[in-house]
Short mmCIF file of C-alpha atoms in Angstrom, two decimals:
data_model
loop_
_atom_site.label_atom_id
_atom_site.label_comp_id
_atom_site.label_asym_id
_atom_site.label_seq_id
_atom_site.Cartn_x
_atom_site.Cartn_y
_atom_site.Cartn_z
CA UNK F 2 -5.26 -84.00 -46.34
CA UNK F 3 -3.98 -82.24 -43.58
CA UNK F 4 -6.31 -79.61 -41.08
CA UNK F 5 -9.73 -78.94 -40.02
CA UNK F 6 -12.81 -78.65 -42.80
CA UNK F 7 -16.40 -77.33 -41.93
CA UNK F 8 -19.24 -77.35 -44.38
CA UNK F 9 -21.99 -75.75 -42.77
CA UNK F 10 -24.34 -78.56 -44.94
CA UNK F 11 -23.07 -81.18 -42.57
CA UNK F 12 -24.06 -79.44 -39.35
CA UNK F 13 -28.32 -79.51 -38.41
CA UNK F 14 -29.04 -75.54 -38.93
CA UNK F 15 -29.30 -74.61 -35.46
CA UNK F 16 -25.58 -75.62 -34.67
CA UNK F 17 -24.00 -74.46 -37.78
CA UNK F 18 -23.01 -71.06 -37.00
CA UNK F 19 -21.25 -72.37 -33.15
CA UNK F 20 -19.55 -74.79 -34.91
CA UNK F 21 -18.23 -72.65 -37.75
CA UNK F 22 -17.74 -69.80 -34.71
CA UNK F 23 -15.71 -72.14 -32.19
CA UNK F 24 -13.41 -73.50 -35.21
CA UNK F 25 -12.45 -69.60 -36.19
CA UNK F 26 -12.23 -68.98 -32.16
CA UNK F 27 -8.88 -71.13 -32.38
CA UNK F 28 -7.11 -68.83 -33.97
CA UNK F 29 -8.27 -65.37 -32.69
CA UNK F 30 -10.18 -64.47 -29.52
CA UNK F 31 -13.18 -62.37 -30.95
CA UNK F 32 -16.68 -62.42 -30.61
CA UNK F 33 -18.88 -63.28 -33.88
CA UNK F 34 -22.21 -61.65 -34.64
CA UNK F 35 -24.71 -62.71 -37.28
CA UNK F 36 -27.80 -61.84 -38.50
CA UNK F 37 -27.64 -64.77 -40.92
CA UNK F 38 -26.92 -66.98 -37.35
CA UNK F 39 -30.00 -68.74 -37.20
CA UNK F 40 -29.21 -70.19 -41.35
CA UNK F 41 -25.91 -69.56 -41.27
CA UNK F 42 -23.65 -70.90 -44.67
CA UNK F 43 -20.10 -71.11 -44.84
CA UNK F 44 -17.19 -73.17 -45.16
CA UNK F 45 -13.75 -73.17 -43.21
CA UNK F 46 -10.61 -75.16 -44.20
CA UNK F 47 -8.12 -74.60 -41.20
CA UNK F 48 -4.45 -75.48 -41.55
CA UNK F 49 -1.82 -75.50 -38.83
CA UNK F 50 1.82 -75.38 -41.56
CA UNK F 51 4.15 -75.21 -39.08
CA UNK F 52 4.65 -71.67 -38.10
CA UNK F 53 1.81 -70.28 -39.90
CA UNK F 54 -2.06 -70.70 -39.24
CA UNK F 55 -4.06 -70.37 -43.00
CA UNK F 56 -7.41 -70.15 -43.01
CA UNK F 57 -10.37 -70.43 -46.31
CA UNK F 58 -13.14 -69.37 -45.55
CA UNK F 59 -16.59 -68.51 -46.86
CA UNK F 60 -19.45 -66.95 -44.93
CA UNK F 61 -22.57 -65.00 -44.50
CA UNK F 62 -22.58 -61.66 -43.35
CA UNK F 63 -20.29 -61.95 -40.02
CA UNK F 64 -18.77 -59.22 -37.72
CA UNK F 65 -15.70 -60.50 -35.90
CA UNK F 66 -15.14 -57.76 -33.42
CA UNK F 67 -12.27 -57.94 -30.92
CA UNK F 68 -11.86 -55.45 -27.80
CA UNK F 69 -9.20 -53.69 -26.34
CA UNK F 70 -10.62 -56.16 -23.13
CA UNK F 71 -9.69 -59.15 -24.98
CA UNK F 72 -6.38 -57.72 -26.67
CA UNK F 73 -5.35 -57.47 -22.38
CA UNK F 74 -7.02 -61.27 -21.36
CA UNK F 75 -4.68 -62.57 -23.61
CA UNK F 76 -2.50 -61.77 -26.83
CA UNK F 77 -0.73 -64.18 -29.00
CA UNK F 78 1.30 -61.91 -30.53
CA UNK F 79 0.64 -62.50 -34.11
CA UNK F 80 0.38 -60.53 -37.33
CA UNK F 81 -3.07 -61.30 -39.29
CA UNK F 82 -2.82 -61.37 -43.16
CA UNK F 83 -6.20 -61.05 -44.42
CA UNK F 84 -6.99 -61.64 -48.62
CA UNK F 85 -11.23 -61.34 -49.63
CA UNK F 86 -11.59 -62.42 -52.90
CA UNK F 87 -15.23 -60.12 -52.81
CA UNK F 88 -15.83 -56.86 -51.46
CA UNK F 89 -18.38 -55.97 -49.15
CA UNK F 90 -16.02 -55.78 -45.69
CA UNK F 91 -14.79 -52.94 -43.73
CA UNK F 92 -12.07 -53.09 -41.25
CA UNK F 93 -11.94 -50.58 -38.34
CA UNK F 94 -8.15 -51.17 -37.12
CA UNK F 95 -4.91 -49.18 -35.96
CA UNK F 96 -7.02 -45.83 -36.33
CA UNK F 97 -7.74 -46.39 -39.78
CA UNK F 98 -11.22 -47.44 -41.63
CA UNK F 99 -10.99 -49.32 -44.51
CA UNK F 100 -12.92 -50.97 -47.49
CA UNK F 101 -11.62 -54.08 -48.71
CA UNK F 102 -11.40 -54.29 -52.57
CA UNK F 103 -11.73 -57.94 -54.51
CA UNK F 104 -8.28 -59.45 -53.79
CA UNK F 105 -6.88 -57.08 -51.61
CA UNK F 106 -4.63 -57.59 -48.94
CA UNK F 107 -4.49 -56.32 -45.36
CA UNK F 108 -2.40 -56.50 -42.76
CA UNK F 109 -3.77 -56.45 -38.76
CA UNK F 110 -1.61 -56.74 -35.49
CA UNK F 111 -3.28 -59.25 -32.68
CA UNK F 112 -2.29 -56.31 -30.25
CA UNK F 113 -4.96 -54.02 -31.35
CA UNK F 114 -8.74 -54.05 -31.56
CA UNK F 115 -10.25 -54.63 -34.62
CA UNK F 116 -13.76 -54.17 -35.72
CA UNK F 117 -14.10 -56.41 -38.58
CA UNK F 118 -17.15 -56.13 -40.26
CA UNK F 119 -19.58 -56.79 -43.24
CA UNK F 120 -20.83 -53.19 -45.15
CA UNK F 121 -24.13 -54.49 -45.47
CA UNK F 122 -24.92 -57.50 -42.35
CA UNK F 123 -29.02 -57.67 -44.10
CA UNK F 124 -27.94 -59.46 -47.60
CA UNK F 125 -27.33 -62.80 -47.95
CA UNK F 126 -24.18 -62.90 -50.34
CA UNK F 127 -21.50 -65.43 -49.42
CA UNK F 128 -18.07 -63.48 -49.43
CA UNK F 129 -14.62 -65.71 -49.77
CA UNK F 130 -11.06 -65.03 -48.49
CA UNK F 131 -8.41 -66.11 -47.19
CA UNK F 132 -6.67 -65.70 -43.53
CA UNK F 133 -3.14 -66.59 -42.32
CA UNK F 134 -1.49 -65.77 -38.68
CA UNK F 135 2.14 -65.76 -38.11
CA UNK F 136 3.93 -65.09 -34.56
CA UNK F 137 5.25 -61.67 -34.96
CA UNK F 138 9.01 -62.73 -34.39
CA UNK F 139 9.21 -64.13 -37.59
CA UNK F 140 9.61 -60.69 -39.36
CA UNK F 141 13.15 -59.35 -39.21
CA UNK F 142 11.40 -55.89 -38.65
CA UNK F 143 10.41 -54.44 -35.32
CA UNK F 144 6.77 -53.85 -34.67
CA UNK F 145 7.36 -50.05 -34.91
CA UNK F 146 8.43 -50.28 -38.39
CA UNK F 147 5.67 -52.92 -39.20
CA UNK F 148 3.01 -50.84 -37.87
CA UNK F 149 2.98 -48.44 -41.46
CA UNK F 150 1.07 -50.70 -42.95
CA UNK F 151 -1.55 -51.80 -40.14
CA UNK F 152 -4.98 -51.54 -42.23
CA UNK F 153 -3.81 -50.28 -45.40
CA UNK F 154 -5.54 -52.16 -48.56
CA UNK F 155 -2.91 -53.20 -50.44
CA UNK F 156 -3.51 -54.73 -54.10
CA UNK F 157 -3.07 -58.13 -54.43
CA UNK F 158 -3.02 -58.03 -58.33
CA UNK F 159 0.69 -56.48 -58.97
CA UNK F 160 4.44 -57.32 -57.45
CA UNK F 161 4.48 -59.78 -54.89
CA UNK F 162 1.20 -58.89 -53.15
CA UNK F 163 0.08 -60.84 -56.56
CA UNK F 164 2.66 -63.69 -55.91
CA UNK F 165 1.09 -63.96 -52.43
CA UNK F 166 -2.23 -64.01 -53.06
CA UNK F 167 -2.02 -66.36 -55.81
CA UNK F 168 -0.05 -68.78 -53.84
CA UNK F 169 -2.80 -68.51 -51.41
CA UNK F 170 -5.49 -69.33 -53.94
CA UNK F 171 -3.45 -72.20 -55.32
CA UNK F 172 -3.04 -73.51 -51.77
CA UNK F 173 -6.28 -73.21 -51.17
CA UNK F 174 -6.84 -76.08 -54.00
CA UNK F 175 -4.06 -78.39 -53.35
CA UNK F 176 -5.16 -78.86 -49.77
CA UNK F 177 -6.74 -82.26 -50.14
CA UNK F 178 -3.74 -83.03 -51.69
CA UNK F 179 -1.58 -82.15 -48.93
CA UNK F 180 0.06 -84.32 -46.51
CA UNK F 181 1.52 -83.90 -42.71
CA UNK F 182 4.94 -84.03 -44.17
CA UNK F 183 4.51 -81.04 -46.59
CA UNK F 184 2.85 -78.29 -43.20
CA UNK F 185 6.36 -76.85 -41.72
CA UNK F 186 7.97 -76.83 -46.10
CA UNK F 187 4.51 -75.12 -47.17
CA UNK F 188 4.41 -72.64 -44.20
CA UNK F 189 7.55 -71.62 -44.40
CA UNK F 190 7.09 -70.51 -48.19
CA UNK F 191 4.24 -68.52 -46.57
CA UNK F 192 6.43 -66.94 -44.17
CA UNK F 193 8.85 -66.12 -46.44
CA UNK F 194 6.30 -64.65 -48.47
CA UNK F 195 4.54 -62.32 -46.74
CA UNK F 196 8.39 -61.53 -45.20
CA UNK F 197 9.49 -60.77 -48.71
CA UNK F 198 6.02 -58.40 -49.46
CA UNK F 199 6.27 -56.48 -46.20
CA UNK F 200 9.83 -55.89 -46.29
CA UNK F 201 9.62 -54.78 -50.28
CA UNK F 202 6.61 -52.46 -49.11
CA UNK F 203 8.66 -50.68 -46.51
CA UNK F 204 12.10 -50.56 -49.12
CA UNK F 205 13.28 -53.27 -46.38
CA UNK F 206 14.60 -56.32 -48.20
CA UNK F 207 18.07 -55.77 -47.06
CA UNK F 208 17.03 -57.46 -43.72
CA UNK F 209 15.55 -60.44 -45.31
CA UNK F 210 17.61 -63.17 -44.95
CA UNK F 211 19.37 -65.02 -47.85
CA UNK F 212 17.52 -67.65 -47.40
CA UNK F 213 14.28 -65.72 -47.51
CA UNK F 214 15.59 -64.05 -50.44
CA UNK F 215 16.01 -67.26 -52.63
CA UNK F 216 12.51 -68.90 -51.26
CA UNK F 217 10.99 -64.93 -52.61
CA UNK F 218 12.70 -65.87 -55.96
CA UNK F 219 11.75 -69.48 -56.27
CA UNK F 220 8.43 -68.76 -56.06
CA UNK F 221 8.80 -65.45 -58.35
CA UNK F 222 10.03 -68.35 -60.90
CA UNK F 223 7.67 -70.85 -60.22
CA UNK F 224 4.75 -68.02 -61.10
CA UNK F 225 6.20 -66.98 -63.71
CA UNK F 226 6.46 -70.38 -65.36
CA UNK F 227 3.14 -71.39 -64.67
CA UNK F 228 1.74 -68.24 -66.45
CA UNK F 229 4.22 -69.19 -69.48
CA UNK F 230 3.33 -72.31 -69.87
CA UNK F 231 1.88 -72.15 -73.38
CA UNK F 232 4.88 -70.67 -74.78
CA UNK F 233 6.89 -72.55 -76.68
CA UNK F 234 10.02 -70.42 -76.01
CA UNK F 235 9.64 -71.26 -72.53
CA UNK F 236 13.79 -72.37 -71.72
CA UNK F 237 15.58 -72.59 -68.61
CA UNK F 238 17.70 -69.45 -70.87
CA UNK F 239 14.65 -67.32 -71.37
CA UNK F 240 13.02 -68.30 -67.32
CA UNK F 241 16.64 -67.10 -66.09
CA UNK F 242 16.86 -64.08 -68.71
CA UNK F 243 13.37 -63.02 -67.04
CA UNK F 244 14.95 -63.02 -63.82
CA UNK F 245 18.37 -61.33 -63.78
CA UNK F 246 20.23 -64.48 -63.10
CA UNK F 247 22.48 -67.14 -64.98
CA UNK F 248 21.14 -70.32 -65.63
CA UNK F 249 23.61 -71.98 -63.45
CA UNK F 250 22.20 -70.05 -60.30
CA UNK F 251 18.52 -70.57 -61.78
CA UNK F 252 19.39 -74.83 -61.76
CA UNK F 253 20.76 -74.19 -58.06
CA UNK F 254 17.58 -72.30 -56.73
CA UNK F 255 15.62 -75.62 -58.36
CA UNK F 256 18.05 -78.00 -56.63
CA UNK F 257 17.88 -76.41 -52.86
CA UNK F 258 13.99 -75.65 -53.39
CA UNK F 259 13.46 -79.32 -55.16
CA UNK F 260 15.93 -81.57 -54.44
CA UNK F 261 16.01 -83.95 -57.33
CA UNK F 262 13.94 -81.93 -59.71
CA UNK F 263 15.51 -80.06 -62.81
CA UNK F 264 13.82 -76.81 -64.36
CA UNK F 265 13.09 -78.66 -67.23
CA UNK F 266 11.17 -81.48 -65.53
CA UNK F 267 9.02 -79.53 -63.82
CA UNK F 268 8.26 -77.16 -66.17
CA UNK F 269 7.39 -80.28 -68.51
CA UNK F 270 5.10 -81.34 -65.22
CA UNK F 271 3.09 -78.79 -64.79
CA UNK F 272 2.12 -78.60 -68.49
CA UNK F 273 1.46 -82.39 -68.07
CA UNK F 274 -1.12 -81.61 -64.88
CA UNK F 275 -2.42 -78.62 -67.25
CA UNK F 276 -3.11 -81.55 -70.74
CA UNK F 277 -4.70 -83.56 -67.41
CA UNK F 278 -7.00 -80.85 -66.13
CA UNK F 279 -8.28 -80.18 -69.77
CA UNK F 280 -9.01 -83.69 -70.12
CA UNK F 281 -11.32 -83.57 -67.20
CA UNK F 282 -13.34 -80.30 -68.60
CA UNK F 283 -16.45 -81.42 -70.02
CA UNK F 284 -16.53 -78.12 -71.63
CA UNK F 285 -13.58 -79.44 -73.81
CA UNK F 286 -14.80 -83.00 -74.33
CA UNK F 287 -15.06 -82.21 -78.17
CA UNK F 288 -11.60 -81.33 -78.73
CA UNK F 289 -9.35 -83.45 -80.26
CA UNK F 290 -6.45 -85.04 -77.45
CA UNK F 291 -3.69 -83.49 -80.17
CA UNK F 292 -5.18 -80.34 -79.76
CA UNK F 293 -5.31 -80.51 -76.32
CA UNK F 294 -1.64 -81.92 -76.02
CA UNK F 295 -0.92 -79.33 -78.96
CA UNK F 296 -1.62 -76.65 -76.88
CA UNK F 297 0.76 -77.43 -73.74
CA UNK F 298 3.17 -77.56 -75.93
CA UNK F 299 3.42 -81.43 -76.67
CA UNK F 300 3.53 -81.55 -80.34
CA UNK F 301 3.75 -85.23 -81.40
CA UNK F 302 0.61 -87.44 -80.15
CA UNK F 303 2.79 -90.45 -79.85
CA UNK F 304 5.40 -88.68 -77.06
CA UNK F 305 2.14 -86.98 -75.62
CA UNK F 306 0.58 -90.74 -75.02
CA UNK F 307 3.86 -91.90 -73.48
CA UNK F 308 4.67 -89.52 -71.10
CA UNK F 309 0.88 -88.98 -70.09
CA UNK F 310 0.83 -93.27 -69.51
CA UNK F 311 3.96 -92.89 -67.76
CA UNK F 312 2.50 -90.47 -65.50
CA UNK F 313 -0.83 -91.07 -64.53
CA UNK F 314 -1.07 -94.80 -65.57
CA UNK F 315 -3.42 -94.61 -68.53
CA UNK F 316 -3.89 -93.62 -72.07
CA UNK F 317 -5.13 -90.27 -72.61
CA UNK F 318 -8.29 -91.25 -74.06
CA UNK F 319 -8.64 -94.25 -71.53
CA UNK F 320 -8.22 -90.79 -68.67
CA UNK F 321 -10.87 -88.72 -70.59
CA UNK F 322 -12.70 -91.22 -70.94
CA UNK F 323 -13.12 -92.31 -67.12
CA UNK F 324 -13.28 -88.71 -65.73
CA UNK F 325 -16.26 -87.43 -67.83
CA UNK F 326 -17.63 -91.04 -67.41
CA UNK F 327 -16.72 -90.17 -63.19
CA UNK F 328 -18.26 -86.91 -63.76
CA UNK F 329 -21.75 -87.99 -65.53
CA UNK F 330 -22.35 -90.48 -62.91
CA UNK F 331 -21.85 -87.93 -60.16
CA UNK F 332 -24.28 -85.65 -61.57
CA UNK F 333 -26.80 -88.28 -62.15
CA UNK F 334 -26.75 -89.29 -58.22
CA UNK F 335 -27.03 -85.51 -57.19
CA UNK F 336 -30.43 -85.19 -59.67
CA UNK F 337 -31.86 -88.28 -57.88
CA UNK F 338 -34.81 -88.51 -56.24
CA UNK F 339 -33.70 -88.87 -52.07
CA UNK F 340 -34.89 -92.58 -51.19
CA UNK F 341 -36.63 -93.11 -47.91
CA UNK F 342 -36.05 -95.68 -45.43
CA UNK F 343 -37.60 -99.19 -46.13
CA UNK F 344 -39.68 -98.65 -43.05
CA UNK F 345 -41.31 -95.20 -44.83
CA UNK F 346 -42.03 -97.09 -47.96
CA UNK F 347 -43.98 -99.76 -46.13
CA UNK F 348 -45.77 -96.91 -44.61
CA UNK F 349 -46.37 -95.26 -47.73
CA UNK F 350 -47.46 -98.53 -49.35
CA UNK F 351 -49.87 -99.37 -47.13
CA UNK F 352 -51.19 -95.74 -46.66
CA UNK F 353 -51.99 -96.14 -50.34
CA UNK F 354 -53.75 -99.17 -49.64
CA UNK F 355 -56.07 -98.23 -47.43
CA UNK F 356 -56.84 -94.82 -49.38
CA UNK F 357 -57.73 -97.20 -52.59
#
């Protein structure tokens, strides 16, 4: 994978929170304060894509607080996109105070102060978001015009605030997956993105670019495929039909997005990886491999088994059959007693001994 990962269960308590505060200091100049910092818990993923800085992050109770000192030692110049996936945080920022909602989405300028902080600092309740930075010059608006939406919560369950925040999410789990050859394509989708949101929420989008435009739409498609995926109907016609656009410009948006890919192909792909993820759910062990295939829309066993082999390299039940098998033996080693060293057994042994 590509970027930084901290797990505060691989750091010796009394360095966890410094680490986890000097990997967050890379991107921002803010001072931290905990009262969780002596047993702190989170986890970071960090990931430089090109132009744009994401972060995922869980934590304990933090305040990230930065001054108007700090905003003069140094700015970056950067707009901060901030999604929580849990409440519980307040930002104080642009003369505004705000609550953040599950899954809302706020917007903060690097050239202000910001007092970002937890509602209640005394419970120990881990609260998950994400962050992402991008230099301000890759808006096509002007700060002045940008500055509406400084600190105001925006929901990130309609319109393209939803398309953002679930590409976010779904980033979030491909990152192990992720290679240095995919940071500049995958962070300039983000760019695009949050271009495409802020320019729509200002009745902007004439000065998004064209090629801004089409990456907006692409993913718009891609979404709307992946939530579709069940349905049978499910055509390059009906995607396109969705969309406002001909069929012929909906196989050219898949050609300059995916070189090499048709609609078609992926769309059979992803319910391929969705038969493949079902197969791994031990809550699903007792359905039938039909029924799974059945249900993403791969009707006859015999072209299921094909394509699946084709794919991943095995027979669906041979795949099942390994992951659960993968599975059971992982949760066997976590329930296992924690051996010593062969020097504390002697110890023990002979301690035994002697207390006979």
């Amino acid at each position: 994978m590509i970027g930084t990962v901290f797990r505060s269960e691989d750091v010796p308590a009394s360095d966890r929170f410094d680490h986890w505060r000097e990997l967050i200091g890379r991107t921002r100049s803010s001072d931290f304060i905990s009262s969780h910092s002596a047993d702190f818990r989170g986890e970071l993923t960090l990931l430089q894509l090109g132009p744009a800085t994401v972060m995922q992050t869980s934590f304990l109770p933090t305040r990230f607080l930065r001054s108007s000192r700090m905003v003069r030692g140094g700015d970056r110049e950067l707009y901060h996109l901030t999604l929580m996936l849990d409440a519980g945080m307040v930002l104080d920022h642009a003369g505004r105070s705000t609550v953040f909602g599950p899954r809302d989405l706020h917007l903060a300028d690097s050239s202000r102060p910001y007092d970002f902080r937890p509602l209640d600092d005394r419970e120990r309740r881990v609260v998950r978001g994400f962050g992402v930075d991008i230099p301000k010059d890759m808006l096509p608006l002007p700060p002045q015009r940008v500055r509406e939406l400084l600190n105001r919560p925006v929901s990130g369950h309609e319109g393209l605030g939803a398309l953002l925040a679930d590409f976010l999410v779904g980033l979030g789990r491909q990152t192990e997956n992720l290679q240095p050859s995919d940071a500049p394509r995958v962070g300039r989708v983000v760019v695009d993105l949050m271009a495409a949101w802020i320019c729509q929420l200002l009745d902007a989008e004439a000065a998004l670019s064209p090629e801004t435009r089409r990456q907006a739409l692409a993913e718009r498609i891609r979404a709307f495929v992946r939530q579709n995926l069940h349905d049978p109907a499910l055509t390059p016609a009906a995607i396109a039909a969705a969309h406002n656009i001909s069929v012929s410009y909906l196989h050219r948006i898949f050609q300059q997005q995916m070189p090499g890919e048709t609609v078609a192909a992926w769309i059979r792909g992803q319910r391929l990886e969705g038969a493949r993820r079902d197969l791994t759910d031990p809550a699903l062990d007792s359905v039938p491999i039909h029924a799974l295939a059945a249900r993403w829309n791969f009707p006859r066993a015999a072209d299921f088994t094909r394509t699946f082999r084709a794919a991943y390299g095995l027979a669906p039940s041979e795949f099942r059959l390994r992951a659960l098998s993968e599975r059971g033996a992982a949760r066997l080693a976590q329930t296992r007693p924690r051996r010593t060293s062969p020097a504390a057994d002697q110890h023990e042994t002979e301690s035994t001994s002697t207390h006979r």
